[in-house]
PDB file of C-alpha atoms in Angstrom:
ATOM      1  CA  UNK A 507       0.000   0.000   0.000  1.00 37.00           C
ATOM      2  CA  UNK A 508       1.223   3.536  -0.712  1.00 37.00           C
ATOM      3  CA  UNK A 509      -0.025   7.077  -0.422  1.00 40.00           C
ATOM      4  CA  UNK A 510       0.997  10.579  -1.426  1.00 40.00           C
ATOM      5  CA  UNK A 511      -0.299  14.110  -0.982  1.00 39.00           C
ATOM      6  CA  UNK A 512      -1.495  16.549  -3.660  1.00 42.00           C
ATOM      7  CA  UNK A 513      -2.705  20.143  -3.409  1.00 42.00           C
ATOM      8  CA  UNK A 514      -6.145  21.023  -4.769  1.00 46.00           C
ATOM      9  CA  UNK A 515      -7.238  24.632  -4.862  1.00 47.00           C
ATOM     10  CA  UNK A 516     -10.836  25.753  -4.429  1.00 49.00           C
ATOM     11  CA  UNK A 517     -11.576  29.398  -5.348  1.00 48.00           C
ATOM     12  CA  UNK A 518     -11.484  30.383  -1.671  1.00 49.00           C
ATOM     13  CA  UNK A 519      -9.640  27.463  -0.041  1.00 48.00           C
ATOM     14  CA  UNK A 520      -6.654  25.193  -0.640  1.00 47.00           C
ATOM     15  CA  UNK A 521      -6.870  21.525   0.271  1.00 47.00           C
ATOM     16  CA  UNK A 522      -4.118  19.024   0.930  1.00 45.00           C
ATOM     17  CA  UNK A 523      -5.440  15.684  -0.241  1.00 44.00           C
ATOM     18  CA  UNK A 524      -4.025  12.257   0.411  1.00 43.00           C
ATOM     19  CA  UNK A 525      -4.243   9.678  -2.325  1.00 42.00           C
ATOM     20  CA  UNK A 526      -4.679   6.200  -0.945  1.00 40.00           C
ATOM     21  CA  UNK A 527      -4.207   3.117  -3.078  1.00 39.00           C
ATOM     22  CA  UNK A 528      -4.774  -0.343  -1.692  1.00 36.00           C
ATOM     23  CA  UNK A 529      -2.459  -3.262  -2.404  1.00 34.00           C
ATOM     24  CA  UNK A 530      -3.514  -5.793  -5.027  1.00 33.00           C
ATOM     25  CA  UNK A 531      -4.471  -8.203  -2.225  1.00 32.00           C
ATOM     26  CA  UNK A 532      -7.017  -5.842  -0.695  1.00 38.00           C
ATOM     27  CA  UNK A 533     -10.702  -6.738  -0.432  1.00 39.00           C
ATOM     28  CA  UNK A 534     -11.489  -3.208  -1.612  1.00 52.00           C
ATOM     29  CA  UNK A 535     -13.150  -3.623  -5.036  1.00 55.00           C
ATOM     30  CA  UNK A 536     -12.979  -0.005  -6.134  1.00 57.00           C
ATOM     31  CA  UNK A 537     -12.087   0.625  -9.773  1.00 67.00           C
ATOM     32  CA  UNK A 538     -10.332   3.945  -9.064  1.00 74.00           C
ATOM     33  CA  UNK A 539      -7.996   5.368  -6.448  1.00 83.00           C
ATOM     34  CA  UNK A 540      -9.645   7.315  -3.642  1.00 84.00           C
ATOM     35  CA  UNK A 541      -8.696  10.863  -2.677  1.00 86.00           C
ATOM     36  CA  UNK A 542      -9.386  12.064   0.853  1.00 90.00           C
ATOM     37  CA  UNK A 543     -10.427  15.669   1.197  1.00 89.00           C
ATOM     38  CA  UNK A 544     -13.161  18.016   2.318  1.00 91.00           C
ATOM     39  CA  UNK A 545     -14.543  19.891  -0.669  1.00 90.00           C
ATOM     40  CA  UNK A 546     -17.776  21.906  -0.430  1.00 92.00           C
ATOM     41  CA  UNK A 547     -20.548  20.562  -2.661  1.00 93.00           C
ATOM     42  CA  UNK A 548     -23.872  22.130  -3.594  1.00 93.00           C
ATOM     43  CA  UNK A 549     -27.157  20.299  -4.074  1.00 90.00           C
ATOM     44  CA  UNK A 550     -30.359  21.692  -5.487  1.00 87.00           C
ATOM     45  CA  UNK A 551     -31.761  22.092  -1.952  1.00 84.00           C
ATOM     46  CA  UNK A 552     -28.696  22.280   0.261  1.00 89.00           C
ATOM     47  CA  UNK A 553     -24.982  21.833   0.766  1.00 94.00           C
ATOM     48  CA  UNK A 554     -22.558  19.150   1.871  1.00 94.00           C
ATOM     49  CA  UNK A 555     -18.880  18.290   2.167  1.00 94.00           C
ATOM     50  CA  UNK A 556     -16.921  15.446   0.630  1.00 94.00           C
ATOM     51  CA  UNK A 557     -14.975  13.065   2.842  1.00 94.00           C
ATOM     52  CA  UNK A 558     -13.386  11.149  -0.025  1.00 93.00           C
ATOM     53  CA  UNK A 559     -13.895  10.749  -3.747  1.00 88.00           C
ATOM     54  CA  UNK A 560     -12.624   8.981  -6.846  1.00 89.00           C
ATOM     55  CA  UNK A 561     -13.225   9.163 -10.583  1.00 84.00           C
ATOM     56  CA  UNK A 562     -16.425   7.134 -10.178  1.00 89.00           C
ATOM     57  CA  UNK A 563     -17.693   7.790  -6.671  1.00 92.00           C
ATOM     58  CA  UNK A 564     -17.929  10.123  -3.704  1.00 94.00           C
ATOM     59  CA  UNK A 565     -18.674   9.946   0.012  1.00 95.00           C
ATOM     60  CA  UNK A 566     -20.186  13.123   1.448  1.00 95.00           C
ATOM     61  CA  UNK A 567     -21.930  14.435   4.535  1.00 95.00           C
ATOM     62  CA  UNK A 568     -24.934  16.739   4.517  1.00 94.00           C
ATOM     63  CA  UNK A 569     -27.718  17.952   6.793  1.00 90.00           C
ATOM     64  CA  UNK A 570     -30.220  17.244   4.000  1.00 89.00           C
ATOM     65  CA  UNK A 571     -32.234  13.997   3.816  1.00 90.00           C
ATOM     66  CA  UNK A 572     -30.764  11.462   1.374  1.00 91.00           C
ATOM     67  CA  UNK A 573     -32.355   8.114   0.469  1.00 93.00           C
ATOM     68  CA  UNK A 574     -30.712   4.861  -0.549  1.00 96.00           C
ATOM     69  CA  UNK A 575     -31.051   4.449  -4.324  1.00 96.00           C
ATOM     70  CA  UNK A 576     -31.828   8.141  -4.844  1.00 95.00           C
ATOM     71  CA  UNK A 577     -30.510   9.845  -7.984  1.00 96.00           C
ATOM     72  CA  UNK A 578     -28.778  13.079  -6.995  1.00 95.00           C
ATOM     73  CA  UNK A 579     -27.129  15.991  -8.751  1.00 95.00           C
ATOM     74  CA  UNK A 580     -24.405  18.067  -7.130  1.00 94.00           C
ATOM     75  CA  UNK A 581     -21.797  20.672  -8.048  1.00 92.00           C
ATOM     76  CA  UNK A 582     -18.248  21.455  -6.963  1.00 89.00           C
ATOM     77  CA  UNK A 583     -16.373  24.641  -7.899  1.00 84.00           C
ATOM     78  CA  UNK A 584     -12.625  24.094  -8.200  1.00 82.00           C
ATOM     79  CA  UNK A 585      -9.787  26.320  -9.258  1.00 76.00           C
ATOM     80  CA  UNK A 586      -8.217  25.160 -12.506  1.00 69.00           C
ATOM     81  CA  UNK A 587      -4.463  25.643 -12.232  1.00 70.00           C
ATOM     82  CA  UNK A 588      -4.081  26.408 -15.962  1.00 71.00           C
ATOM     83  CA  UNK A 589      -6.047  29.658 -15.673  1.00 69.00           C
ATOM     84  CA  UNK A 590      -7.282  32.014 -12.993  1.00 75.00           C
ATOM     85  CA  UNK A 591     -10.888  31.085 -13.741  1.00 81.00           C
ATOM     86  CA  UNK A 592     -12.443  28.306 -11.593  1.00 85.00           C
ATOM     87  CA  UNK A 593     -14.223  25.309 -13.096  1.00 85.00           C
ATOM     88  CA  UNK A 594     -17.628  23.954 -12.141  1.00 86.00           C
ATOM     89  CA  UNK A 595     -17.928  20.171 -11.933  1.00 90.00           C
ATOM     90  CA  UNK A 596     -21.508  18.929 -12.263  1.00 93.00           C
ATOM     91  CA  UNK A 597     -22.132  15.319 -11.201  1.00 94.00           C
ATOM     92  CA  UNK A 598     -25.107  12.977 -11.447  1.00 95.00           C
ATOM     93  CA  UNK A 599     -24.898  10.036  -9.084  1.00 96.00           C
ATOM     94  CA  UNK A 600     -26.851   7.272  -7.369  1.00 97.00           C
ATOM     95  CA  UNK A 601     -26.737   6.851  -3.586  1.00 96.00           C
ATOM     96  CA  UNK A 602     -25.515   3.332  -2.733  1.00 96.00           C
ATOM     97  CA  UNK A 603     -24.887   3.592   1.026  1.00 95.00           C
ATOM     98  CA  UNK A 604     -26.208   5.705   3.903  1.00 95.00           C
ATOM     99  CA  UNK A 605     -24.476   6.377   7.255  1.00 93.00           C
ATOM    100  CA  UNK A 606     -26.846   8.299   9.536  1.00 89.00           C
ATOM    101  CA  UNK A 607     -25.364  10.615  12.144  1.00 86.00           C
ATOM    102  CA  UNK A 608     -26.865  12.693  14.953  1.00 85.00           C
ATOM    103  CA  UNK A 609     -27.113  15.962  13.011  1.00 88.00           C
ATOM    104  CA  UNK A 610     -25.922  14.893   9.561  1.00 90.00           C
ATOM    105  CA  UNK A 611     -26.203  12.079   7.020  1.00 92.00           C
ATOM    106  CA  UNK A 612     -23.242  10.441   5.308  1.00 95.00           C
ATOM    107  CA  UNK A 613     -23.796   8.961   1.881  1.00 96.00           C
ATOM    108  CA  UNK A 614     -21.739   7.090  -0.681  1.00 95.00           C
ATOM    109  CA  UNK A 615     -22.753   7.618  -4.287  1.00 95.00           C
ATOM    110  CA  UNK A 616     -21.641   6.177  -7.622  1.00 95.00           C
ATOM    111  CA  UNK A 617     -21.088   8.920 -10.206  1.00 94.00           C
ATOM    112  CA  UNK A 618     -22.938   8.047 -13.411  1.00 94.00           C
ATOM    113  CA  UNK A 619     -22.160  11.218 -15.329  1.00 93.00           C
ATOM    114  CA  UNK A 620     -20.173  14.387 -14.902  1.00 91.00           C
ATOM    115  CA  UNK A 621     -19.334  17.493 -16.889  1.00 91.00           C
ATOM    116  CA  UNK A 622     -16.833  20.284 -16.388  1.00 87.00           C
ATOM    117  CA  UNK A 623     -17.301  23.872 -17.477  1.00 84.00           C
ATOM    118  CA  UNK A 624     -15.659  27.176 -16.710  1.00 81.00           C
ATOM    119  CA  UNK A 625     -17.393  28.864 -13.778  1.00 76.00           C
ATOM    120  CA  UNK A 626     -18.794  32.349 -14.125  1.00 70.00           C
TER     121      UNK A 626
END
């Protein structure tokens, strides 16, 4: 197993993210490497924060109700290092796991589709 740290810049925050890759003998069946980091996300009716994410999935916490099997849409605004203009990442995903908390809900979702555009 190995890990390394990268820097991701949000328009108003910078995040140090750890990349975590499991050994080939792991029981973890993920197709992509996971990145740990708290990135603000926006839903149609609320907000949340990522705990970890990969190319095809995300785990987030929110104070909004989320149902197992629910199709969700969310947005992240990230700073693109090639220009000064941030990018907006739009994701459509399906909730595959719920972890209820006292004042929040944690949810894992598989990303079915995403698009990236320059933010206004």
